[in-house]
Amino acid sequence: MRILVVEDEPAIASAVTELMTGAGHAADSASSGPQALEYAQVYPYDLVVLDVMLPGMTGREVAGRLRASGFSAPILMLTALDEVGERVAGLDAGADDYLAKPFAASELLARVRALLRRRDGERRPIARLADLELDPASHRVRRGSRAIRLTAKEFALLEFLLRHPGQLFSQERLIDAVWDAEFAPESNVVEVYIRSLRRKIDAGRRNGLIETVRGVGYRVVDPRARG
Ligand code: CA
């Protein structure tokens, strides 16, 4: 999943970002409301962790503007204990949950998991292509009768491709969708992950599901449709 952390205190911002990364997500950090709104327009976020007390524009305003622009991913607000008014206003403005500071890392991770699970159930049905099946709710992948074990990043990359069957994506586009904004674009990470995915899902098959279009990018294709 790709997560946006909106927090103006650098120590908290980096701690939360590291927690998200440690849980297998890609995480970007924005230190102000306007920056958060800008990021949300560019990258496909699955969840936003949003501090309430931000300079210039409050978290409540950020949540309201995100929702007004059609942003539908869950928003988890971080509030101080005495910010009850802001907390209520934030929930009214479109946040899904809140967590009071100071919070335990394990609780933040549990809230994030719960919000993503809820969203999975509501918005992310099982993805299928030929005899491959990917279930976001249980995090399971099968090809025919064979269960396939994927890392969090492999899973995210495969899910993104499966959601757009037949569509060709450049390495840059895949990095945008699955990795962080700060990721070095010249690295061959996509190539490495595609190779590893292919080994796992296409093992022993004559016709692979992942197709490389040399110099352009990658896509998943149903071998029966390839002709
Ligand atoms: Ca703050």
mmCIF file with all atom_site columns, N, CA and C in Angstrom, residues 143-215:
data_model
loop_
_atom_site.group_PDB
_atom_site.id
_atom_site.type_symbol
_atom_site.label_atom_id
_atom_site.label_alt_id
_atom_site.label_comp_id
_atom_site.label_asym_id
_atom_site.label_entity_id
_atom_site.label_seq_id
_atom_site.pdbx_PDB_ins_code
_atom_site.Cartn_x
_atom_site.Cartn_y
_atom_site.Cartn_z
_atom_site.occupancy
_atom_site.B_iso_or_equiv
_atom_site.pdbx_formal_charge
_atom_site.auth_seq_id
_atom_site.auth_comp_id
_atom_site.auth_asym_id
_atom_site.auth_atom_id
_atom_site.pdbx_PDB_model_num
ATOM 1   N N  . ARG A 1 143 ? -2.152 -19.756 -8.029  1.00 0.00 ? 143 ARG A N  1
ATOM 2   C CA . ARG A 1 143 ? -2.177 -19.989 -9.478  1.00 0.00 ? 143 ARG A CA 1
ATOM 3   C C  . ARG A 1 143 ? -2.664 -21.415 -9.628  1.00 0.00 ? 143 ARG A C  1
ATOM 4   N N  . GLY A 1 144 ? -3.868 -21.581 -10.155 1.00 0.00 ? 144 GLY A N  1
ATOM 5   C CA . GLY A 1 144 ? -4.480 -22.901 -10.178 1.00 0.00 ? 144 GLY A CA 1
ATOM 6   C C  . GLY A 1 144 ? -4.673 -23.371 -8.749  1.00 0.00 ? 144 GLY A C  1
ATOM 7   N N  . SER A 1 145 ? -4.147 -24.542 -8.428  1.00 0.00 ? 145 SER A N  1
ATOM 8   C CA . SER A 1 145 ? -4.318 -25.058 -7.070  1.00 0.00 ? 145 SER A CA 1
ATOM 9   C C  . SER A 1 145 ? -3.109 -24.744 -6.192  1.00 0.00 ? 145 SER A C  1
ATOM 10  N N  . ARG A 1 146 ? -2.128 -24.053 -6.769  1.00 0.00 ? 146 ARG A N  1
ATOM 11  C CA . ARG A 1 146 ? -0.882 -23.800 -6.042  1.00 0.00 ? 146 ARG A CA 1
ATOM 12  C C  . ARG A 1 146 ? -0.913 -22.452 -5.321  1.00 0.00 ? 146 ARG A C  1
ATOM 13  N N  . ALA A 1 147 ? -0.679 -22.463 -4.003  1.00 0.00 ? 147 ALA A N  1
ATOM 14  C CA . ALA A 1 147 ? -0.589 -21.222 -3.230  1.00 0.00 ? 147 ALA A CA 1
ATOM 15  C C  . ALA A 1 147 ? 0.793  -20.616 -3.451  1.00 0.00 ? 147 ALA A C  1
ATOM 16  N N  . ILE A 1 148 ? 0.834  -19.289 -3.627  1.00 0.00 ? 148 ILE A N  1
ATOM 17  C CA . ILE A 1 148 ? 2.102  -18.614 -3.903  1.00 0.00 ? 148 ILE A CA 1
ATOM 18  C C  . ILE A 1 148 ? 2.390  -17.610 -2.807  1.00 0.00 ? 148 ILE A C  1
ATOM 19  N N  . ARG A 1 149 ? 3.599  -17.668 -2.301  1.00 0.00 ? 149 ARG A N  1
ATOM 20  C CA . ARG A 1 149 ? 3.999  -16.764 -1.235  1.00 0.00 ? 149 ARG A CA 1
ATOM 21  C C  . ARG A 1 149 ? 4.723  -15.566 -1.836  1.00 0.00 ? 149 ARG A C  1
ATOM 22  N N  . LEU A 1 150 ? 4.197  -14.363 -1.571  1.00 0.00 ? 150 LEU A N  1
ATOM 23  C CA . LEU A 1 150 ? 4.834  -13.155 -2.095  1.00 0.00 ? 150 LEU A CA 1
ATOM 24  C C  . LEU A 1 150 ? 5.214  -12.218 -0.960  1.00 0.00 ? 150 LEU A C  1
ATOM 25  N N  . THR A 1 151 ? 6.257  -11.421 -1.188  1.00 0.00 ? 151 THR A N  1
ATOM 26  C CA . THR A 1 151 ? 6.585  -10.371 -0.221  1.00 0.00 ? 151 THR A CA 1
ATOM 27  C C  . THR A 1 151 ? 5.552  -9.253  -0.383  1.00 0.00 ? 151 THR A C  1
ATOM 28  N N  . ALA A 1 152 ? 5.531  -8.321  0.568   1.00 0.00 ? 152 ALA A N  1
ATOM 29  C CA . ALA A 1 152 ? 4.554  -7.233  0.528   1.00 0.00 ? 152 ALA A CA 1
ATOM 30  C C  . ALA A 1 152 ? 4.685  -6.424  -0.771  1.00 0.00 ? 152 ALA A C  1
ATOM 31  N N  . LYS A 1 153 ? 5.914  -6.160  -1.192  1.00 0.00 ? 153 LYS A N  1
ATOM 32  C CA . LYS A 1 153 ? 6.123  -5.363  -2.401  1.00 0.00 ? 153 LYS A CA 1
ATOM 33  C C  . LYS A 1 153 ? 5.748  -6.135  -3.663  1.00 0.00 ? 153 LYS A C  1
ATOM 34  N N  . GLU A 1 154 ? 6.095  -7.426  -3.691  1.00 0.00 ? 154 GLU A N  1
ATOM 35  C CA . GLU A 1 154 ? 5.713  -8.250  -4.846  1.00 0.00 ? 154 GLU A CA 1
ATOM 36  C C  . GLU A 1 154 ? 4.196  -8.284  -4.967  1.00 0.00 ? 154 GLU A C  1
ATOM 37  N N  . PHE A 1 155 ? 3.536  -8.423  -3.819  1.00 0.00 ? 155 PHE A N  1
ATOM 38  C CA . PHE A 1 155 ? 2.079  -8.469  -3.797  1.00 0.00 ? 155 PHE A CA 1
ATOM 39  C C  . PHE A 1 155 ? 1.496  -7.160  -4.349  1.00 0.00 ? 155 PHE A C  1
ATOM 40  N N  . ALA A 1 156 ? 2.036  -6.034  -3.880  1.00 0.00 ? 156 ALA A N  1
ATOM 41  C CA . ALA A 1 156 ? 1.537  -4.722  -4.308  1.00 0.00 ? 156 ALA A CA 1
ATOM 42  C C  . ALA A 1 156 ? 1.738  -4.525  -5.810  1.00 0.00 ? 156 ALA A C  1
ATOM 43  N N  . LEU A 1 157 ? 2.897  -4.938  -6.302  1.00 0.00 ? 157 LEU A N  1
ATOM 44  C CA . LEU A 1 157 ? 3.193  -4.785  -7.731  1.00 0.00 ? 157 LEU A CA 1
ATOM 45  C C  . LEU A 1 157 ? 2.261  -5.668  -8.564  1.00 0.00 ? 157 LEU A C  1
ATOM 46  N N  . LEU A 1 158 ? 2.096  -6.906  -8.136  1.00 0.00 ? 158 LEU A N  1
ATOM 47  C CA . LEU A 1 158 ? 1.227  -7.822  -8.879  1.00 0.00 ? 158 LEU A CA 1
ATOM 48  C C  . LEU A 1 158 ? -0.224 -7.342  -8.849  1.00 0.00 ? 158 LEU A C  1
ATOM 49  N N  . GLU A 1 159 ? -0.661 -6.860  -7.690  1.00 0.00 ? 159 GLU A N  1
ATOM 50  C CA . GLU A 1 159 ? -2.044 -6.387  -7.616  1.00 0.00 ? 159 GLU A CA 1
ATOM 51  C C  . GLU A 1 159 ? -2.261 -5.207  -8.559  1.00 0.00 ? 159 GLU A C  1
ATOM 52  N N  . PHE A 1 160 ? -1.314 -4.284  -8.571  1.00 0.00 ? 160 PHE A N  1
ATOM 53  C CA . PHE A 1 160 ? -1.454 -3.126  -9.458  1.00 0.00 ? 160 PHE A CA 1
ATOM 54  C C  . PHE A 1 160 ? -1.572 -3.574  -10.924 1.00 0.00 ? 160 PHE A C  1
ATOM 55  N N  . LEU A 1 161 ? -0.717 -4.489  -11.330 1.00 0.00 ? 161 LEU A N  1
ATOM 56  C CA . LEU A 1 161 ? -0.758 -4.973  -12.718 1.00 0.00 ? 161 LEU A CA 1
ATOM 57  C C  . LEU A 1 161 ? -2.080 -5.688  -13.009 1.00 0.00 ? 161 LEU A C  1
ATOM 58  N N  . LEU A 1 162 ? -2.522 -6.509  -12.056 1.00 0.00 ? 162 LEU A N  1
ATOM 59  C CA . LEU A 1 162 ? -3.759 -7.283  -12.266 1.00 0.00 ? 162 LEU A CA 1
ATOM 60  C C  . LEU A 1 162 ? -4.992 -6.386  -12.341 1.00 0.00 ? 162 LEU A C  1
ATOM 61  N N  . ARG A 1 163 ? -4.937 -5.237  -11.687 1.00 0.00 ? 163 ARG A N  1
ATOM 62  C CA . ARG A 1 163 ? -6.077 -4.309  -11.719 1.00 0.00 ? 163 ARG A CA 1
ATOM 63  C C  . ARG A 1 163 ? -6.195 -3.617  -13.073 1.00 0.00 ? 163 ARG A C  1
ATOM 64  N N  . HIS A 1 164 ? -5.132 -3.719  -13.866 1.00 0.00 ? 164 HIS A N  1
ATOM 65  C CA . HIS A 1 164 ? -5.138 -3.086  -15.196 1.00 0.00 ? 164 HIS A CA 1
ATOM 66  C C  . HIS A 1 164 ? -4.663 -4.090  -16.249 1.00 0.00 ? 164 HIS A C  1
ATOM 67  N N  . PRO A 1 165 ? -5.411 -5.178  -16.440 1.00 0.00 ? 165 PRO A N  1
ATOM 68  C CA . PRO A 1 165 ? -4.936 -6.218  -17.361 1.00 0.00 ? 165 PRO A CA 1
ATOM 69  C C  . PRO A 1 165 ? -4.759 -5.683  -18.781 1.00 0.00 ? 165 PRO A C  1
ATOM 70  N N  . GLY A 1 166 ? -3.649 -6.090  -19.400 1.00 0.00 ? 166 GLY A N  1
ATOM 71  C CA . GLY A 1 166 ? -3.397 -5.710  -20.782 1.00 0.00 ? 166 GLY A CA 1
ATOM 72  C C  . GLY A 1 166 ? -2.773 -4.333  -20.929 1.00 0.00 ? 166 GLY A C  1
ATOM 73  N N  . GLN A 1 167 ? -2.825 -3.529  -19.863 1.00 0.00 ? 167 GLN A N  1
ATOM 74  C CA . GLN A 1 167 ? -2.304 -2.166  -19.941 1.00 0.00 ? 167 GLN A CA 1
ATOM 75  C C  . GLN A 1 167 ? -0.798 -2.171  -19.711 1.00 0.00 ? 167 GLN A C  1
ATOM 76  N N  . LEU A 1 168 ? -0.091 -1.423  -20.541 1.00 0.00 ? 168 LEU A N  1
ATOM 77  C CA . LEU A 1 168 ? 1.364  -1.392  -20.488 1.00 0.00 ? 168 LEU A CA 1
ATOM 78  C C  . LEU A 1 168 ? 1.843  -0.277  -19.563 1.00 0.00 ? 168 LEU A C  1
ATOM 79  N N  . PHE A 1 169 ? 2.744  -0.601  -18.626 1.00 0.00 ? 169 PHE A N  1
ATOM 80  C CA . PHE A 1 169 ? 3.249  0.402   -17.692 1.00 0.00 ? 169 PHE A CA 1
ATOM 81  C C  . PHE A 1 169 ? 4.758  0.500   -17.776 1.00 0.00 ? 169 PHE A C  1
ATOM 82  N N  . SER A 1 170 ? 5.250  1.748   -17.811 1.00 0.00 ? 170 SER A N  1
ATOM 83  C CA . SER A 1 170 ? 6.704  1.964   -17.776 1.00 0.00 ? 170 SER A CA 1
ATOM 84  C C  . SER A 1 170 ? 7.202  1.700   -16.354 1.00 0.00 ? 170 SER A C  1
ATOM 85  N N  . GLN A 1 171 ? 8.509  1.532   -16.223 1.00 0.00 ? 171 GLN A N  1
ATOM 86  C CA . GLN A 1 171 ? 9.107  1.350   -14.891 1.00 0.00 ? 171 GLN A CA 1
ATOM 87  C C  . GLN A 1 171 ? 8.770  2.534   -13.993 1.00 0.00 ? 171 GLN A C  1
ATOM 88  N N  . GLU A 1 172 ? 8.824  3.760   -14.566 1.00 0.00 ? 172 GLU A N  1
ATOM 89  C CA . GLU A 1 172 ? 8.570  4.972   -13.776 1.00 0.00 ? 172 GLU A CA 1
ATOM 90  C C  . GLU A 1 172 ? 7.151  4.950   -13.213 1.00 0.00 ? 172 GLU A C  1
ATOM 91  N N  . ARG A 1 173 ? 6.209  4.549   -14.034 1.00 0.00 ? 173 ARG A N  1
ATOM 92  C CA . ARG A 1 173 ? 4.808  4.517   -13.609 1.00 0.00 ? 173 ARG A CA 1
ATOM 93  C C  . ARG A 1 173 ? 4.605  3.481   -12.505 1.00 0.00 ? 173 ARG A C  1
ATOM 94  N N  . LEU A 1 174 ? 5.287  2.349   -12.625 1.00 0.00 ? 174 LEU A N  1
ATOM 95  C CA . LEU A 1 174 ? 5.167  1.301   -11.599 1.00 0.00 ? 174 LEU A CA 1
ATOM 96  C C  . LEU A 1 174 ? 5.812  1.755   -10.292 1.00 0.00 ? 174 LEU A C  1
ATOM 97  N N  . ILE A 1 175 ? 6.925  2.479   -10.404 1.00 0.00 ? 175 ILE A N  1
ATOM 98  C CA . ILE A 1 175 ? 7.573  3.000   -9.190  1.00 0.00 ? 175 ILE A CA 1
ATOM 99  C C  . ILE A 1 175 ? 6.626  3.989   -8.499  1.00 0.00 ? 175 ILE A C  1
ATOM 100 N N  . ASP A 1 176 ? 5.983  4.851   -9.289  1.00 0.00 ? 176 ASP A N  1
ATOM 101 C CA . ASP A 1 176 ? 5.012  5.800   -8.723  1.00 0.00 ? 176 ASP A CA 1
ATOM 102 C C  . ASP A 1 176 ? 3.894  5.079   -7.988  1.00 0.00 ? 176 ASP A C  1
ATOM 103 N N  . ALA A 1 177 ? 3.441  3.983   -8.549  1.00 0.00 ? 177 ALA A N  1
ATOM 104 C CA . ALA A 1 177 ? 2.278  3.296   -7.977  1.00 0.00 ? 177 ALA A CA 1
ATOM 105 C C  . ALA A 1 177 ? 2.637  2.470   -6.747  1.00 0.00 ? 177 ALA A C  1
ATOM 106 N N  . VAL A 1 178 ? 3.842  1.936   -6.708  1.00 0.00 ? 178 VAL A N  1
ATOM 107 C CA . VAL A 1 178 ? 4.141  0.934   -5.686  1.00 0.00 ? 178 VAL A CA 1
ATOM 108 C C  . VAL A 1 178 ? 5.259  1.336   -4.716  1.00 0.00 ? 178 VAL A C  1
ATOM 109 N N  . TRP A 1 179 ? 6.128  2.230   -5.156  1.00 0.00 ? 179 TRP A N  1
ATOM 110 C CA . TRP A 1 179 ? 7.234  2.639   -4.277  1.00 0.00 ? 179 TRP A CA 1
ATOM 111 C C  . TRP A 1 179 ? 7.077  4.086   -3.810  1.00 0.00 ? 179 TRP A C  1
ATOM 112 N N  . ASP A 1 180 ? 8.046  4.637   -3.087  1.00 0.00 ? 180 ASP A N  1
ATOM 113 C CA . ASP A 1 180 ? 7.946  6.004   -2.561  1.00 0.00 ? 180 ASP A CA 1
ATOM 114 C C  . ASP A 1 180 ? 8.375  7.053   -3.580  1.00 0.00 ? 180 ASP A C  1
ATOM 115 N N  . ALA A 1 181 ? 8.008  8.298   -3.279  1.00 0.00 ? 181 ALA A N  1
ATOM 116 C CA . ALA A 1 181 ? 8.408  9.417   -4.134  1.00 0.00 ? 181 ALA A CA 1
ATOM 117 C C  . ALA A 1 181 ? 9.929  9.584   -4.149  1.00 0.00 ? 181 ALA A C  1
ATOM 118 N N  . GLU A 1 182 ? 10.560 9.225   -3.025  1.00 0.00 ? 182 GLU A N  1
ATOM 119 C CA . GLU A 1 182 ? 11.999 9.439   -2.926  1.00 0.00 ? 182 GLU A CA 1
ATOM 120 C C  . GLU A 1 182 ? 12.816 8.323   -3.563  1.00 0.00 ? 182 GLU A C  1
ATOM 121 N N  . PHE A 1 183 ? 12.126 7.317   -4.083  1.00 0.00 ? 183 PHE A N  1
ATOM 122 C CA . PHE A 1 183 ? 12.832 6.180   -4.629  1.00 0.00 ? 183 PHE A CA 1
ATOM 123 C C  . PHE A 1 183 ? 13.670 6.584   -5.838  1.00 0.00 ? 183 PHE A C  1
ATOM 124 N N  . ALA A 1 184 ? 14.915 6.115   -5.887  1.00 0.00 ? 184 ALA A N  1
ATOM 125 C CA . ALA A 1 184 ? 15.800 6.453   -6.995  1.00 0.00 ? 184 ALA A CA 1
ATOM 126 C C  . ALA A 1 184 ? 15.255 5.879   -8.298  1.00 0.00 ? 184 ALA A C  1
ATOM 127 N N  . PRO A 1 185 ? 14.849 6.752   -9.227  1.00 0.00 ? 185 PRO A N  1
ATOM 128 C CA . PRO A 1 185 ? 14.209 6.261   -10.441 1.00 0.00 ? 185 PRO A CA 1
ATOM 129 C C  . PRO A 1 185 ? 15.172 5.513   -11.363 1.00 0.00 ? 185 PRO A C  1
ATOM 130 N N  . GLU A 1 186 ? 16.481 5.715   -11.170 1.00 0.00 ? 186 GLU A N  1
ATOM 131 C CA . GLU A 1 186 ? 17.413 5.037   -12.079 1.00 0.00 ? 186 GLU A CA 1
ATOM 132 C C  . GLU A 1 186 ? 17.704 3.604   -11.627 1.00 0.00 ? 186 GLU A C  1
ATOM 133 N N  . SER A 1 187 ? 17.178 3.233   -10.439 1.00 0.00 ? 187 SER A N  1
ATOM 134 C CA . SER A 1 187 ? 17.480 1.889   -9.953  1.00 0.00 ? 187 SER A CA 1
ATOM 135 C C  . SER A 1 187 ? 16.700 0.845   -10.771 1.00 0.00 ? 187 SER A C  1
ATOM 136 N N  . ASN A 1 188 ? 17.193 -0.379  -10.750 1.00 0.00 ? 188 ASN A N  1
ATOM 137 C CA . ASN A 1 188 ? 16.535 -1.409  -11.552 1.00 0.00 ? 188 ASN A CA 1
ATOM 138 C C  . ASN A 1 188 ? 15.571 -2.239  -10.702 1.00 0.00 ? 188 ASN A C  1
ATOM 139 N N  . VAL A 1 189 ? 15.002 -1.610  -9.682  1.00 0.00 ? 189 VAL A N  1
ATOM 140 C CA . VAL A 1 189 ? 14.161 -2.326  -8.728  1.00 0.00 ? 189 VAL A CA 1
ATOM 141 C C  . VAL A 1 189 ? 12.967 -3.008  -9.411  1.00 0.00 ? 189 VAL A C  1
ATOM 142 N N  . VAL A 1 190 ? 12.347 -2.343  -10.382 1.00 0.00 ? 190 VAL A N  1
ATOM 143 C CA . VAL A 1 190 ? 11.173 -2.925  -11.037 1.00 0.00 ? 190 VAL A CA 1
ATOM 144 C C  . VAL A 1 190 ? 11.562 -4.215  -11.752 1.00 0.00 ? 190 VAL A C  1
ATOM 145 N N  . GLU A 1 191 ? 12.676 -4.132  -12.463 1.00 0.00 ? 191 GLU A N  1
ATOM 146 C CA . GLU A 1 191 ? 13.186 -5.294  -13.184 1.00 0.00 ? 191 GLU A CA 1
ATOM 147 C C  . GLU A 1 191 ? 13.405 -6.472  -12.226 1.00 0.00 ? 191 GLU A C  1
ATOM 148 N N  . VAL A 1 192 ? 14.017 -6.172  -11.099 1.00 0.00 ? 192 VAL A N  1
ATOM 149 C CA . VAL A 1 192 ? 14.322 -7.210  -10.110 1.00 0.00 ? 192 VAL A CA 1
ATOM 150 C C  . VAL A 1 192 ? 13.026 -7.846  -9.586  1.00 0.00 ? 192 VAL A C  1
ATOM 151 N N  . TYR A 1 193 ? 12.047 -7.003  -9.267  1.00 0.00 ? 193 TYR A N  1
ATOM 152 C CA . TYR A 1 193 ? 10.788 -7.522  -8.728  1.00 0.00 ? 193 TYR A CA 1
ATOM 153 C C  . TYR A 1 193 ? 9.974  -8.278  -9.779  1.00 0.00 ? 193 TYR A C  1
ATOM 154 N N  . ILE A 1 194 ? 10.007 -7.795  -11.015 1.00 0.00 ? 194 ILE A N  1
ATOM 155 C CA . ILE A 1 194 ? 9.290  -8.493  -12.085 1.00 0.00 ? 194 ILE A CA 1
ATOM 156 C C  . ILE A 1 194 ? 9.896  -9.890  -12.274 1.00 0.00 ? 194 ILE A C  1
ATOM 157 N N  . ARG A 1 195 ? 11.203 -9.959  -12.242 1.00 0.00 ? 195 ARG A N  1
ATOM 158 C CA . ARG A 1 195 ? 11.885 -11.235 -12.426 1.00 0.00 ? 195 ARG A CA 1
ATOM 159 C C  . ARG A 1 195 ? 11.470 -12.209 -11.317 1.00 0.00 ? 195 ARG A C  1
ATOM 160 N N  . SER A 1 196 ? 11.456 -11.688 -10.107 1.00 0.00 ? 196 SER A N  1
ATOM 161 C CA . SER A 1 196 ? 11.116 -12.543 -8.980  1.00 0.00 ? 196 SER A CA 1
ATOM 162 C C  . SER A 1 196 ? 9.635  -12.959 -9.001  1.00 0.00 ? 196 SER A C  1
ATOM 163 N N  . LEU A 1 197 ? 8.762  -12.029 -9.393  1.00 0.00 ? 197 LEU A N  1
ATOM 164 C CA . LEU A 1 197 ? 7.336  -12.359 -9.527  1.00 0.00 ? 197 LEU A CA 1
ATOM 165 C C  . LEU A 1 197 ? 7.117  -13.434 -10.582 1.00 0.00 ? 197 LEU A C  1
ATOM 166 N N  . ARG A 1 198 ? 7.810  -13.248 -11.691 1.00 0.00 ? 198 ARG A N  1
ATOM 167 C CA . ARG A 1 198 ? 7.673  -14.186 -12.811 1.00 0.00 ? 198 ARG A CA 1
ATOM 168 C C  . ARG A 1 198 ? 8.104  -15.584 -12.382 1.00 0.00 ? 198 ARG A C  1
ATOM 169 N N  . ARG A 1 199 ? 9.206  -15.635 -11.621 1.00 0.00 ? 199 ARG A N  1
ATOM 170 C CA . ARG A 1 199 ? 9.699  -16.925 -11.151 1.00 0.00 ? 199 ARG A CA 1
ATOM 171 C C  . ARG A 1 199 ? 8.644  -17.600 -10.267 1.00 0.00 ? 199 ARG A C  1
ATOM 172 N N  . LYS A 1 200 ? 7.957  -16.782 -9.464  1.00 0.00 ? 200 LYS A N  1
ATOM 173 C CA . LYS A 1 200 ? 6.983  -17.363 -8.544  1.00 0.00 ? 200 LYS A CA 1
ATOM 174 C C  . LYS A 1 200 ? 5.659  -17.718 -9.207  1.00 0.00 ? 200 LYS A C  1
ATOM 175 N N  . ILE A 1 201 ? 5.136  -16.841 -10.070 1.00 0.00 ? 201 ILE A N  1
ATOM 176 C CA . ILE A 1 201 ? 3.791  -17.121 -10.599 1.00 0.00 ? 201 ILE A CA 1
ATOM 177 C C  . ILE A 1 201 ? 3.805  -17.878 -11.934 1.00 0.00 ? 201 ILE A C  1
ATOM 178 N N  . ASP A 1 202 ? 4.870  -17.737 -12.696 1.00 0.00 ? 202 ASP A N  1
ATOM 179 C CA . ASP A 1 202 ? 4.899  -18.403 -13.995 1.00 0.00 ? 202 ASP A CA 1
ATOM 180 C C  . ASP A 1 202 ? 5.758  -19.669 -13.995 1.00 0.00 ? 202 ASP A C  1
ATOM 181 N N  . ALA A 1 203 ? 6.222  -20.076 -12.804 1.00 0.00 ? 203 ALA A N  1
ATOM 182 C CA . ALA A 1 203 ? 7.126  -21.226 -12.713 1.00 0.00 ? 203 ALA A CA 1
ATOM 183 C C  . ALA A 1 203 ? 6.543  -22.452 -13.410 1.00 0.00 ? 203 ALA A C  1
ATOM 184 N N  . GLY A 1 204 ? 7.335  -23.056 -14.281 1.00 0.00 ? 204 GLY A N  1
ATOM 185 C CA . GLY A 1 204 ? 6.932  -24.294 -14.932 1.00 0.00 ? 204 GLY A CA 1
ATOM 186 C C  . GLY A 1 204 ? 5.856  -24.137 -16.006 1.00 0.00 ? 204 GLY A C  1
ATOM 187 N N  . ARG A 1 205 ? 5.512  -22.893 -16.361 1.00 0.00 ? 205 ARG A N  1
ATOM 188 C CA . ARG A 1 205 ? 4.465  -22.674 -17.374 1.00 0.00 ? 205 ARG A CA 1
ATOM 189 C C  . ARG A 1 205 ? 5.111  -22.255 -18.688 1.00 0.00 ? 205 ARG A C  1
ATOM 190 N N  . ARG A 1 206 ? 4.507  -22.703 -19.775 1.00 0.00 ? 206 ARG A N  1
ATOM 191 C CA . ARG A 1 206 ? 5.043  -22.324 -21.071 1.00 0.00 ? 206 ARG A CA 1
ATOM 192 C C  . ARG A 1 206 ? 4.697  -20.855 -21.377 1.00 0.00 ? 206 ARG A C  1
ATOM 193 N N  . ASN A 1 207 ? 3.447  -20.472 -21.084 1.00 0.00 ? 207 ASN A N  1
ATOM 194 C CA . ASN A 1 207 ? 3.030  -19.101 -21.350 1.00 0.00 ? 207 ASN A CA 1
ATOM 195 C C  . ASN A 1 207 ? 2.909  -18.305 -20.053 1.00 0.00 ? 207 ASN A C  1
ATOM 196 N N  . GLY A 1 208 ? 3.781  -17.335 -19.888 1.00 0.00 ? 208 GLY A N  1
ATOM 197 C CA . GLY A 1 208 ? 3.755  -16.523 -18.675 1.00 0.00 ? 208 GLY A CA 1
ATOM 198 C C  . GLY A 1 208 ? 2.647  -15.484 -18.714 1.00 0.00 ? 208 GLY A C  1
ATOM 199 N N  . LEU A 1 209 ? 2.256  -15.004 -17.536 1.00 0.00 ? 209 LEU A N  1
ATOM 200 C CA . LEU A 1 209 ? 1.228  -13.960 -17.457 1.00 0.00 ? 209 LEU A CA 1
ATOM 201 C C  . LEU A 1 209 ? 1.839  -12.569 -17.566 1.00 0.00 ? 209 LEU A C  1
ATOM 202 N N  . ILE A 1 210 ? 3.101  -12.449 -17.138 1.00 0.00 ? 210 ILE A N  1
ATOM 203 C CA . ILE A 1 210 ? 3.749  -11.134 -17.174 1.00 0.00 ? 210 ILE A CA 1
ATOM 204 C C  . ILE A 1 210 ? 4.541  -11.001 -18.463 1.00 0.00 ? 210 ILE A C  1
ATOM 205 N N  . GLU A 1 211 ? 4.227  -9.943  -19.185 1.00 0.00 ? 211 GLU A N  1
ATOM 206 C CA . GLU A 1 211 ? 4.877  -9.734  -20.472 1.00 0.00 ? 211 GLU A CA 1
ATOM 207 C C  . GLU A 1 211 ? 5.784  -8.512  -20.400 1.00 0.00 ? 211 GLU A C  1
ATOM 208 N N  . THR A 1 212 ? 6.973  -8.646  -20.944 1.00 0.00 ? 212 THR A N  1
ATOM 209 C CA . THR A 1 212 ? 7.897  -7.513  -21.031 1.00 0.00 ? 212 THR A CA 1
ATOM 210 C C  . THR A 1 212 ? 7.873  -6.984  -22.451 1.00 0.00 ? 212 THR A C  1
ATOM 211 N N  . VAL A 1 213 ? 7.631  -5.697  -22.599 1.00 0.00 ? 213 VAL A N  1
ATOM 212 C CA . VAL A 1 213 ? 7.759  -5.080  -23.912 1.00 0.00 ? 213 VAL A CA 1
ATOM 213 C C  . VAL A 1 213 ? 9.048  -4.278  -23.874 1.00 0.00 ? 213 VAL A C  1
ATOM 214 N N  . ARG A 1 214 ? 10.034 -4.807  -24.532 1.00 0.00 ? 214 ARG A N  1
ATOM 215 C CA . ARG A 1 214 ? 11.389 -4.284  -24.422 1.00 0.00 ? 214 ARG A CA 1
ATOM 216 C C  . ARG A 1 214 ? 11.457 -2.777  -24.653 1.00 0.00 ? 214 ARG A C  1
ATOM 217 N N  . GLY A 1 215 ? 12.088 -2.075  -23.716 1.00 0.00 ? 215 GLY A N  1
ATOM 218 C CA . GLY A 1 215 ? 12.262 -0.638  -23.839 1.00 0.00 ? 215 GLY A CA 1
ATOM 219 C C  . GLY A 1 215 ? 11.018 0.175   -23.497 1.00 0.00 ? 215 GLY A C  1
#
